[in-house]
mmCIF file of C-alpha atoms in Angstrom:
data_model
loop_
_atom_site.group_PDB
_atom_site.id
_atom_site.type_symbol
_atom_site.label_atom_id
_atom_site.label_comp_id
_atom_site.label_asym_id
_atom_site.label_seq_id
_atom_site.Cartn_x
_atom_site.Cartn_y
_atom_site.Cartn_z
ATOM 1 C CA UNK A 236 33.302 19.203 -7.993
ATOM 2 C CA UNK A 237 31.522 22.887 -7.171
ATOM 3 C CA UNK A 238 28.175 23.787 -7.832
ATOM 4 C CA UNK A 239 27.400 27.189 -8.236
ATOM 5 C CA UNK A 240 24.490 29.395 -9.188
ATOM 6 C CA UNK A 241 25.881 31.613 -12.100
ATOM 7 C CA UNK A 242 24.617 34.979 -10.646
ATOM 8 C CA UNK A 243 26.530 34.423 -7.790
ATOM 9 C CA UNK A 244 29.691 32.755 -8.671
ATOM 10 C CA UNK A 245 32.202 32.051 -5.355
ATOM 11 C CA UNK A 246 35.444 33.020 -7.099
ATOM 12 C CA UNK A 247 37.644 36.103 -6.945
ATOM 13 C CA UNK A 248 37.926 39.111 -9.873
ATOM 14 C CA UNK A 249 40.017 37.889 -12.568
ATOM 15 C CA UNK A 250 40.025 34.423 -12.018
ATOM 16 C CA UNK A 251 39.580 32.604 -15.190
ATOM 17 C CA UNK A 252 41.137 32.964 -18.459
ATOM 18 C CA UNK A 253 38.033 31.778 -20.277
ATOM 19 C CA UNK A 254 34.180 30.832 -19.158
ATOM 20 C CA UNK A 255 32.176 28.024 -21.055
ATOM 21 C CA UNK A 256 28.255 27.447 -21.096
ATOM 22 C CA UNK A 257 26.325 25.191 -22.598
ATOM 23 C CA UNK A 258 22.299 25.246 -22.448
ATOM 24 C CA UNK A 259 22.406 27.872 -19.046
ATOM 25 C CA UNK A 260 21.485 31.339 -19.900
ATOM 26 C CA UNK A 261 18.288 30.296 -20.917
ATOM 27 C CA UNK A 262 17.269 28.663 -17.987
ATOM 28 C CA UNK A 263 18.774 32.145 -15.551
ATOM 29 C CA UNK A 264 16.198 34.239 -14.015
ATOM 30 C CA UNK A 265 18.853 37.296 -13.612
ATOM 31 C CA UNK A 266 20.645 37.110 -17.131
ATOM 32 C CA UNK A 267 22.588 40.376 -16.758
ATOM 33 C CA UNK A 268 23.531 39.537 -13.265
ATOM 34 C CA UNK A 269 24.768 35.938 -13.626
ATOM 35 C CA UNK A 270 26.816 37.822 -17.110
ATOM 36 C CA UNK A 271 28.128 40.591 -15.041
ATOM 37 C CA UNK A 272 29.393 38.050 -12.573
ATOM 38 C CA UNK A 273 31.271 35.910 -15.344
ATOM 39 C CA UNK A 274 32.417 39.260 -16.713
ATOM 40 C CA UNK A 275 33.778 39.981 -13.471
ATOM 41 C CA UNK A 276 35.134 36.215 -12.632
ATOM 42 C CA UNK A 277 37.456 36.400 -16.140
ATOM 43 C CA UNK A 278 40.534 38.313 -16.408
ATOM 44 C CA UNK A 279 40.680 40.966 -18.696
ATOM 45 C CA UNK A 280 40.755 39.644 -22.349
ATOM 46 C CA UNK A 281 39.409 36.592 -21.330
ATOM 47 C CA UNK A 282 37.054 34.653 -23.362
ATOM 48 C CA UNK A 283 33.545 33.473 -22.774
ATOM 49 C CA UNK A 284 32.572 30.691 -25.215
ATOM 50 C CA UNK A 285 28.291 29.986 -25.200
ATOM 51 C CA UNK A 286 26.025 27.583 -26.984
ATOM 52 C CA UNK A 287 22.714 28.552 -26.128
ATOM 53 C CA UNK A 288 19.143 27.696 -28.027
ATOM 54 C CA UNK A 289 18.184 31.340 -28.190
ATOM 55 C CA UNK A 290 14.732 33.489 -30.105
ATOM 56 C CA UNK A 291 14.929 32.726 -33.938
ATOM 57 C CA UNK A 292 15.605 35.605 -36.435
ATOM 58 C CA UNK A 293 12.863 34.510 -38.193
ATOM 59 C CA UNK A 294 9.314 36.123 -37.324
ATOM 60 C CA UNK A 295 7.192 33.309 -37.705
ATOM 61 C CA UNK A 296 9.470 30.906 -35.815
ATOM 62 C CA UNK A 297 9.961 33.479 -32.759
ATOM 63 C CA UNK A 298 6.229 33.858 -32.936
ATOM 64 C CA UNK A 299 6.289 29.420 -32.024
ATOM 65 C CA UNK A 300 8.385 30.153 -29.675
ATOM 66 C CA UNK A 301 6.659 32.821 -27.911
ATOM 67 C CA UNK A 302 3.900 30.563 -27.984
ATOM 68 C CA UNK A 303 5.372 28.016 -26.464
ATOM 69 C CA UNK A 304 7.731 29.083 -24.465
ATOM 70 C CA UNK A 305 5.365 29.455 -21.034
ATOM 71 C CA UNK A 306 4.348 25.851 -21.201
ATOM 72 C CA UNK A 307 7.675 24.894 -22.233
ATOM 73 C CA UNK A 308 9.065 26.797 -19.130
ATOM 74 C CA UNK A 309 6.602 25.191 -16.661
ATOM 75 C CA UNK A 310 8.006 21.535 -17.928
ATOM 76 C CA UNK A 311 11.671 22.120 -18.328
ATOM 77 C CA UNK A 312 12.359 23.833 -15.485
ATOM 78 C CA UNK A 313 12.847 27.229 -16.244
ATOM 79 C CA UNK A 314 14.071 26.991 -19.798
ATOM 80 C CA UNK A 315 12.676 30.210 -21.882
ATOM 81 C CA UNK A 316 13.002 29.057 -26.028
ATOM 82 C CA UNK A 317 12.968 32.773 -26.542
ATOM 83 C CA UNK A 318 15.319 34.627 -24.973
ATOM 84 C CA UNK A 319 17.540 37.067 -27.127
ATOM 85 C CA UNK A 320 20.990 35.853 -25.443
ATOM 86 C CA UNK A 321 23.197 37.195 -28.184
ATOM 87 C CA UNK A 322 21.778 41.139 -27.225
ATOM 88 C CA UNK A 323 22.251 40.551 -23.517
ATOM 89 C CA UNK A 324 25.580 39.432 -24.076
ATOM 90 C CA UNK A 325 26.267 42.625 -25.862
ATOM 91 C CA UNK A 326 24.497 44.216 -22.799
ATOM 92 C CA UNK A 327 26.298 43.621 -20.538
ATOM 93 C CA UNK A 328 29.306 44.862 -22.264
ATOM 94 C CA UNK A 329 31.245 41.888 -23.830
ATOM 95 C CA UNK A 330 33.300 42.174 -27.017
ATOM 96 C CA UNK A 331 32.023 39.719 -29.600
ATOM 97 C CA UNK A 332 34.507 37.729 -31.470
ATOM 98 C CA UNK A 333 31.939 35.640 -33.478
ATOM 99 C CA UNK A 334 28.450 34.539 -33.793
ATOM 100 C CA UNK A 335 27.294 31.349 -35.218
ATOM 101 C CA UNK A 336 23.602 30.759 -35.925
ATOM 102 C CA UNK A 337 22.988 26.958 -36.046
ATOM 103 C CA UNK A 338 19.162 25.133 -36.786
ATOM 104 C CA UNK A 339 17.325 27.682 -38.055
ATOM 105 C CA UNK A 340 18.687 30.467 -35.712
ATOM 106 C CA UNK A 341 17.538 28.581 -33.345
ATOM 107 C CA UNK A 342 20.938 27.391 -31.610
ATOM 108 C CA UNK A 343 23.901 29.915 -31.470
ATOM 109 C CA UNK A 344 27.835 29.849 -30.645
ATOM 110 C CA UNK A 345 28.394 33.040 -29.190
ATOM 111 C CA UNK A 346 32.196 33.494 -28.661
ATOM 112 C CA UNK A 347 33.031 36.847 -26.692
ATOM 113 C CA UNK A 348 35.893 38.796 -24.854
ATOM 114 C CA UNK A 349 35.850 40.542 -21.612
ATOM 115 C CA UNK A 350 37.583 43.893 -22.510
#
């Protein structure tokens, strides 16, 4: 087994045909880093497949979660409840195949390509 921090993944360019997370970008200090590195870890047209609990669409439920998302971050370790993953995955220049918003908005499948 290899552990890894995400922003600097030990593989070469083009190594993977697809990338999965589960519950990690929210917890990344260096989002668009640790994304640029998967982009640049997956071959072209590979996939990256996320379920992430990520800022509600919702004003008054993004507002909770601004709220409580300093507290939150000092007991979880790191884990922000409002970070807009779906816009930095678009950032850093994925293609996205689909978006599911689970709970509210509050829990999304974010399934993307490298192009």
């Amino acid at each position: 087994m290899l552990q890894a921090d995400v922003q600097a993944l030990p593989f070469t360019d083009g190594s993977f045909d697809a990338v999965v997370s589960s519950l990690v970008f929210c917890c990344v200090d260096a989002p668009a880093t640790a994304l640029a590195e998967v982009m640049r870890v997956l071959r072209p047209g590979g996939e990256l497949r996320l379920l992430e609990h990520v800022r509600a669409p919702h004003r008054a439920i993004a507002t909770a979660q601004d709220l409580l998302t300093p507290a939150w971050r000092r007991l979880s370790g790191g884990c922000r409840l409002n970070r807009d993953t779906f816009r930095l995955v678009e950032t850093a220049g994925f293609r996205i195949l689909r978006r599911e918003q689970r709970l509210g908005g509050v829990g999304e499948f974010i399934f993307a390509r490298r192009p």
